[in-house]
Amino acid sequence: VVEMILVYDKGGKHGEICNTLMIPTGVEYKLIHDFTESVLEKEKPTSVMIYVDGKIEKPVEDLLLRERRDFLLILLMEKDIEINEKIRYSSEIVFLDLLDMNESRKRLRKALTSHIVRKLKTINDFTIYLAKNGIYPGTVFFTKPENTQAFMSLLLSVNINKKNLLIASRFNFALEMPEIFNDDNFVWVTDSIGAQRNRPVNLSFISDTIVKRMLEGKSSVVFVDVFDLLIVYHEFFEVARAFEQIKSAAIEKNSYLILVFSDNAMDSIQFGQITRFCQEWQPESIEDLEMRG
């Protein structure tokens, strides 16, 4: 795919700034003053940059709020401007310092090469709720054990379809949170014997169960908190290999995946290996979407 960037500058007031920003990148771009559906269909951009210096006009906002979006949206701002949160959390925001265009260009390059927001192709309450809380599809996230409760509280939302979840944990959340979990969306990994229990010695069965559900499209939000237990029964590289299969399935299906790792459960080299190519999820608090109407 040839990188084609549309730079929308309503009214043409910022053409010089846009050119100063873009020309040194060497990337092909086209400056436009009208942003319409016909322009999108004709140009088929891989990225759209919009110079936001006030309220985004309704026809443009409507185009950006369509459920399917096939381009990376980058908003250029000189200062933070209030915009629809479905647009805010599905875009890269580049703050421009007009006195330091080199710094502005660094920020733009970072936005253009980031794959996290680019993989967010579907815009709806579910995807934006997760995005607002720092979770994007097709990217592997890892988090510390102390953030498990934050993730569980994230699930208590009208924007989450419980049928699309898959949680693997040593804690019996199906018993603790029956409002959310059942045998269809919960894998209990425990060394106690009984029905509906998955023993940690069965590493391949556990990982295969998770991968199969993801590849079948049954589970689009997957949270795996069993590493510390599995490492007691298996060599590090065996567990790491199983987790690589889970990561690959998430990337292939553009699913949401959060893996729980404690740096106390392995040495620093192992921690670096297993979290490589992962983004850390560090929630400060769980944010709801703004109420509408």
Tab-separated table of C-alpha atoms in Angstrom:
chain	number	residue	atom	x	y	z
A	1	VAL	CA	0.000	0.000	0.000
A	2	VAL	CA	1.398	3.378	-1.012
A	3	GLU	CA	1.207	5.871	1.831
A	4	MET	CA	-1.228	8.573	0.751
A	5	ILE	CA	-1.905	11.354	3.212
A	6	LEU	CA	-4.655	13.905	2.887
A	7	VAL	CA	-4.061	17.107	4.831
A	8	TYR	CA	-7.341	18.935	5.366
A	9	ASP	CA	-6.959	22.642	5.983
A	10	LYS	CA	-10.393	24.224	6.043
A	11	GLY	CA	-10.260	27.690	4.533
A	12	GLY	CA	-6.620	27.269	3.506
A	13	LYS	CA	-5.303	29.371	6.383
A	14	HIS	CA	-2.601	26.942	7.471
A	15	GLY	CA	-1.157	25.787	4.146
A	16	GLU	CA	2.290	27.185	4.829
A	17	ILE	CA	2.465	25.531	8.257
A	18	CYS	CA	1.305	22.204	6.791
A	19	ASN	CA	3.897	22.355	4.012
A	20	THR	CA	6.676	23.281	6.455
A	21	LEU	CA	5.622	20.327	8.578
A	22	MET	CA	5.233	17.794	5.768
A	23	ILE	CA	7.837	18.473	3.057
A	24	PRO	CA	10.898	17.313	5.079
A	25	THR	CA	9.192	13.968	5.839
A	26	GLY	CA	9.377	13.018	2.156
A	27	VAL	CA	5.930	11.448	2.415
A	28	GLU	CA	3.472	12.026	-0.413
A	29	TYR	CA	0.594	14.205	0.701
A	30	LYS	CA	-2.168	16.314	-0.742
A	31	LEU	CA	-3.443	19.538	0.778
A	32	ILE	CA	-7.235	19.804	0.508
A	33	HIS	CA	-9.746	22.469	1.530
A	34	ASP	CA	-12.871	20.289	1.268
A	35	PHE	CA	-13.278	17.052	3.182
A	36	THR	CA	-16.120	15.021	1.704
A	37	GLU	CA	-17.070	11.417	1.074
A	38	SER	CA	-16.271	11.792	-2.631
A	39	VAL	CA	-12.755	13.027	-1.781
A	40	LEU	CA	-12.217	9.984	0.460
A	41	GLU	CA	-13.473	7.607	-2.233
A	42	LYS	CA	-11.332	9.203	-4.917
A	43	GLU	CA	-8.073	9.527	-2.965
A	44	LYS	CA	-8.357	6.414	-0.740
A	45	PRO	CA	-5.957	7.868	1.847
A	46	THR	CA	-4.015	5.736	4.310
A	47	SER	CA	-3.916	8.709	6.691
A	48	VAL	CA	-5.952	11.877	7.066
A	49	MET	CA	-4.550	14.883	8.890
A	50	ILE	CA	-6.948	17.606	9.966
A	51	TYR	CA	-5.838	21.011	11.164
A	52	VAL	CA	-8.208	21.650	14.066
A	53	ASP	CA	-8.367	25.293	15.115
A	54	GLY	CA	-11.952	25.301	16.346
A	55	LYS	CA	-15.071	23.170	16.336
A	56	ILE	CA	-15.004	20.433	13.700
A	57	GLU	CA	-17.868	21.189	11.324
A	58	LYS	CA	-20.802	18.761	11.365
A	59	PRO	CA	-20.378	17.187	7.870
A	60	VAL	CA	-16.713	16.436	8.623
A	61	GLU	CA	-17.561	15.129	12.089
A	62	ASP	CA	-20.204	12.828	10.588
A	63	LEU	CA	-17.639	11.371	8.177
A	64	LEU	CA	-15.197	10.769	11.021
A	65	LEU	CA	-17.876	9.103	13.157
A	66	ARG	CA	-18.820	6.459	10.604
A	67	GLU	CA	-18.504	2.987	12.086
A	68	ARG	CA	-15.878	1.849	9.588
A	69	ARG	CA	-12.724	3.891	9.103
A	70	ASP	CA	-9.951	2.758	6.789
A	71	PHE	CA	-7.428	5.505	7.451
A	72	LEU	CA	-5.358	6.708	10.368
A	73	LEU	CA	-6.770	9.987	11.670
A	74	ILE	CA	-4.272	12.582	12.886
A	75	LEU	CA	-5.481	15.822	14.425
A	76	LEU	CA	-3.123	18.794	14.310
A	77	MET	CA	-3.735	21.288	17.108
A	78	GLU	CA	-1.938	24.333	18.418
A	79	LYS	CA	-3.756	23.914	21.732
A	80	ASP	CA	-6.099	21.318	23.185
A	81	ILE	CA	-9.565	21.806	21.728
A	82	GLU	CA	-12.687	20.041	22.945
A	83	ILE	CA	-13.815	17.478	20.390
A	84	ASN	CA	-16.198	14.518	20.284
A	85	GLU	CA	-14.609	11.758	22.357
A	86	LYS	CA	-15.263	9.160	19.658
A	87	ILE	CA	-12.970	11.220	17.448
A	88	ARG	CA	-10.462	12.039	20.187
A	89	TYR	CA	-9.833	8.449	21.252
A	90	SER	CA	-9.718	7.078	17.709
A	91	SER	CA	-7.075	9.520	16.501
A	92	GLU	CA	-3.485	10.520	17.049
A	93	ILE	CA	-3.279	14.091	18.323
A	94	VAL	CA	-0.205	16.094	17.355
A	95	PHE	CA	0.271	19.351	19.205
A	96	LEU	CA	2.059	21.894	17.063
A	97	ASP	CA	4.683	24.245	18.400
A	98	LEU	CA	4.828	26.903	15.695
A	99	LEU	CA	8.086	28.230	17.143
A	100	ASP	CA	9.714	24.803	16.906
A	101	MET	CA	8.626	22.968	13.776
A	102	ASN	CA	11.377	20.370	14.226
A	103	GLU	CA	9.777	19.297	17.500
A	104	SER	CA	6.333	19.375	15.862
A	105	ARG	CA	7.633	17.171	13.047
A	106	LYS	CA	9.063	14.689	15.565
A	107	ARG	CA	5.602	14.397	17.098
A	108	LEU	CA	4.079	13.924	13.655
A	109	ARG	CA	6.569	11.197	12.710
A	110	LYS	CA	5.786	9.416	15.964
A	111	ALA	CA	2.055	9.585	15.200
A	112	LEU	CA	2.511	8.324	11.637
A	113	THR	CA	4.628	5.355	12.718
A	114	SER	CA	2.496	4.346	15.703
A	115	HIS	CA	0.475	1.229	14.931
A	116	ILE	CA	-1.751	1.305	18.022
A	117	VAL	CA	-4.474	3.719	16.902
A	118	ARG	CA	-4.040	2.743	13.234
A	119	LYS	CA	-5.473	-0.710	13.984
A	120	LEU	CA	-8.685	0.771	15.374
A	121	LYS	CA	-10.905	0.408	12.303
A	122	THR	CA	-14.317	0.166	13.959
A	123	ILE	CA	-15.737	3.203	15.725
A	124	ASN	CA	-18.516	2.460	18.212
A	125	ASP	CA	-19.279	2.704	21.934
A	126	PHE	CA	-17.435	-0.545	22.683
A	127	THR	CA	-14.183	0.330	20.887
A	128	ILE	CA	-14.142	3.917	22.138
A	129	TYR	CA	-14.868	2.852	25.726
A	130	LEU	CA	-11.812	0.590	25.632
A	131	ALA	CA	-9.743	3.228	23.812
A	132	LYS	CA	-10.658	5.837	26.425
A	133	ASN	CA	-9.265	3.399	28.971
A	134	GLY	CA	-6.062	2.901	27.012
A	135	ILE	CA	-6.803	-0.430	25.314
A	136	TYR	CA	-6.714	-0.849	21.533
A	137	PRO	CA	-7.249	-3.872	19.257
A	138	GLY	CA	-4.482	-5.806	17.540
A	139	THR	CA	-1.921	-4.655	20.094
A	140	VAL	CA	-0.667	-6.924	22.861
A	141	PHE	CA	-0.857	-5.245	26.247
A	142	PHE	CA	0.698	-6.430	29.469
A	143	THR	CA	-0.078	-5.242	32.948
A	144	LYS	CA	0.975	-5.818	36.539
A	145	PRO	CA	-1.080	-8.133	38.802
A	146	GLU	CA	-2.290	-5.188	40.877
A	147	ASN	CA	-4.234	-3.913	37.847
A	148	THR	CA	-6.437	-7.012	37.608
A	149	GLN	CA	-9.134	-5.407	39.743
A	150	ALA	CA	-9.156	-2.334	37.494
A	151	PHE	CA	-9.712	-4.577	34.474
A	152	MET	CA	-12.546	-6.418	36.208
A	153	SER	CA	-14.229	-3.120	37.044
A	154	LEU	CA	-13.805	-2.090	33.385
A	155	LEU	CA	-16.041	-5.017	32.440
A	156	LEU	CA	-18.950	-3.640	34.467
A	157	SER	CA	-20.160	-1.528	31.585
A	158	VAL	CA	-23.109	-1.383	29.227
A	159	ASN	CA	-20.513	-1.074	26.445
A	160	ILE	CA	-19.070	-4.553	27.042
A	161	ASN	CA	-20.698	-7.630	25.545
A	162	LYS	CA	-20.010	-10.392	28.067
A	163	LYS	CA	-20.246	-13.041	25.322
A	164	ASN	CA	-17.131	-11.624	23.651
A	165	LEU	CA	-14.957	-11.991	26.743
A	166	LEU	CA	-12.475	-14.678	27.640
A	167	ILE	CA	-10.712	-14.531	30.988
A	168	ALA	CA	-8.148	-17.081	32.139
A	169	SER	CA	-7.221	-16.850	35.799
A	170	ARG	CA	-6.271	-18.905	38.832
A	171	PHE	CA	-8.967	-17.035	40.768
A	172	ASN	CA	-12.479	-18.366	40.390
A	173	PHE	CA	-14.115	-15.248	38.981
A	174	ALA	CA	-17.087	-17.306	37.793
A	175	LEU	CA	-17.923	-17.769	41.466
A	176	GLU	CA	-16.934	-14.255	42.545
A	177	MET	CA	-18.527	-12.358	39.628
A	178	PRO	CA	-21.384	-14.502	38.263
A	179	GLU	CA	-22.940	-11.360	36.705
A	180	ILE	CA	-20.139	-11.419	34.139
A	181	PHE	CA	-18.517	-14.844	34.028
A	182	ASN	CA	-19.694	-18.332	33.174
A	183	ASP	CA	-18.259	-21.502	31.634
A	184	ASP	CA	-18.347	-19.916	28.171
A	185	ASN	CA	-16.148	-16.910	28.885
A	186	PHE	CA	-14.007	-18.038	31.802
A	187	VAL	CA	-11.116	-20.507	32.042
A	188	TRP	CA	-10.279	-21.405	35.617
A	189	VAL	CA	-6.691	-22.606	35.933
A	190	THR	CA	-6.153	-24.309	39.258
A	191	ASP	CA	-4.311	-27.274	40.716
A	192	SER	CA	-7.373	-28.320	42.699
A	193	ILE	CA	-9.255	-31.214	41.103
A	194	GLY	CA	-12.843	-31.032	39.893
A	195	ALA	CA	-15.182	-30.182	37.038
A	196	GLN	CA	-14.687	-26.989	34.983
A	197	ARG	CA	-11.087	-26.742	36.176
A	198	ASN	CA	-7.979	-26.634	34.048
A	199	ARG	CA	-4.863	-27.954	35.700
A	200	PRO	CA	-1.723	-25.870	35.108
A	201	VAL	CA	0.211	-28.964	34.017
A	202	ASN	CA	-1.952	-28.956	30.866
A	203	LEU	CA	-0.191	-25.963	29.323
A	204	SER	CA	-0.925	-26.778	25.691
A	205	PHE	CA	-4.609	-27.453	26.401
A	206	ILE	CA	-4.970	-24.098	28.181
A	207	SER	CA	-3.210	-22.121	25.441
A	208	ASP	CA	-5.004	-24.045	22.670
A	209	THR	CA	-8.375	-23.280	24.297
A	210	ILE	CA	-7.605	-19.556	24.321
A	211	VAL	CA	-6.170	-19.497	20.782
A	212	LYS	CA	-9.051	-21.544	19.353
A	213	ARG	CA	-11.686	-19.205	20.771
A	214	MET	CA	-9.845	-16.182	19.422
A	215	LEU	CA	-9.344	-17.620	15.946
A	216	GLU	CA	-12.992	-18.690	15.799
A	217	GLY	CA	-13.948	-15.088	16.540
A	218	LYS	CA	-15.802	-16.000	19.731
A	219	SER	CA	-13.581	-13.947	22.028
A	220	SER	CA	-12.528	-10.439	21.056
A	221	VAL	CA	-11.470	-9.316	24.556
A	222	VAL	CA	-9.010	-11.673	26.220
A	223	PHE	CA	-7.385	-11.290	29.631
A	224	VAL	CA	-4.838	-13.907	30.711
A	225	ASP	CA	-3.642	-13.964	34.308
A	226	VAL	CA	-2.065	-17.399	34.720
A	227	PHE	CA	1.613	-16.863	33.907
A	228	ASP	CA	2.803	-16.936	37.531
A	229	LEU	CA	1.049	-20.260	38.087
A	230	LEU	CA	2.183	-21.885	34.833
A	231	ILE	CA	5.820	-21.000	35.476
A	232	VAL	CA	5.726	-23.185	38.606
A	233	TYR	CA	4.946	-26.250	36.472
A	234	HIS	CA	6.844	-25.533	33.237
A	235	GLU	CA	10.115	-24.131	31.941
A	236	PHE	CA	10.032	-20.436	31.091
A	237	PHE	CA	10.565	-20.964	27.358
A	238	GLU	CA	7.643	-23.427	27.194
A	239	VAL	CA	5.254	-20.926	28.770
A	240	ALA	CA	6.683	-18.088	26.676
A	241	ARG	CA	6.150	-20.115	23.497
A	242	ALA	CA	2.513	-20.774	24.439
A	243	PHE	CA	2.024	-17.067	25.092
A	244	GLU	CA	3.546	-16.218	21.699
A	245	GLN	CA	0.797	-18.302	20.074
A	246	ILE	CA	-1.825	-16.346	22.024
A	247	LYS	CA	-0.212	-13.046	20.981
A	248	SER	CA	-0.124	-14.098	17.328
A	249	ALA	CA	-3.819	-15.016	17.392
A	250	ALA	CA	-4.701	-11.614	18.869
A	251	ILE	CA	-2.723	-9.761	16.214
A	252	GLU	CA	-4.167	-11.889	13.408
A	253	LYS	CA	-7.772	-11.363	14.558
A	254	ASN	CA	-7.222	-7.730	15.652
A	255	SER	CA	-8.478	-8.729	19.108
A	256	TYR	CA	-7.986	-7.070	22.463
A	257	LEU	CA	-5.407	-8.900	24.567
A	258	ILE	CA	-4.061	-8.134	28.023
A	259	LEU	CA	-1.508	-10.433	29.626
A	260	VAL	CA	-0.653	-10.190	33.305
A	261	PHE	CA	3.042	-10.439	34.148
A	262	SER	CA	4.796	-9.862	37.433
A	263	ASP	CA	8.449	-8.933	37.109
A	264	ASN	CA	8.938	-10.792	40.400
A	265	ALA	CA	8.041	-14.097	38.720
A	266	MET	CA	11.072	-14.109	36.399
A	267	ASP	CA	14.436	-12.479	35.917
A	268	SER	CA	14.818	-9.183	34.082
A	269	ILE	CA	15.982	-10.793	30.818
A	270	GLN	CA	12.959	-13.109	30.762
A	271	PHE	CA	10.654	-10.203	31.606
A	272	GLY	CA	12.166	-8.249	28.719
A	273	GLN	CA	11.702	-11.188	26.366
A	274	ILE	CA	8.077	-11.877	27.203
A	275	THR	CA	7.014	-8.219	27.179
A	276	ARG	CA	8.874	-7.362	23.966
A	277	PHE	CA	6.509	-5.903	21.356
A	278	CYS	CA	3.925	-5.382	24.123
A	279	GLN	CA	2.537	-2.106	25.419
A	280	GLU	CA	2.121	-1.661	29.152
A	281	TRP	CA	-1.418	-0.973	30.362
A	282	GLN	CA	-1.297	1.290	33.406
A	283	PRO	CA	-4.832	2.411	34.226
A	284	GLU	CA	-5.146	5.338	36.609
A	285	SER	CA	-8.904	4.952	36.852
A	286	ILE	CA	-11.672	3.501	34.709
A	287	GLU	CA	-13.444	6.160	32.653
A	288	ASP	CA	-17.006	5.861	31.387
A	289	LEU	CA	-18.100	7.326	28.081
A	290	GLU	CA	-19.830	10.680	28.293
A	291	MET	CA	-23.592	10.409	28.593
A	292	ARG	CA	-25.410	11.592	25.498
A	293	GLY	CA	-28.841	13.152	25.282
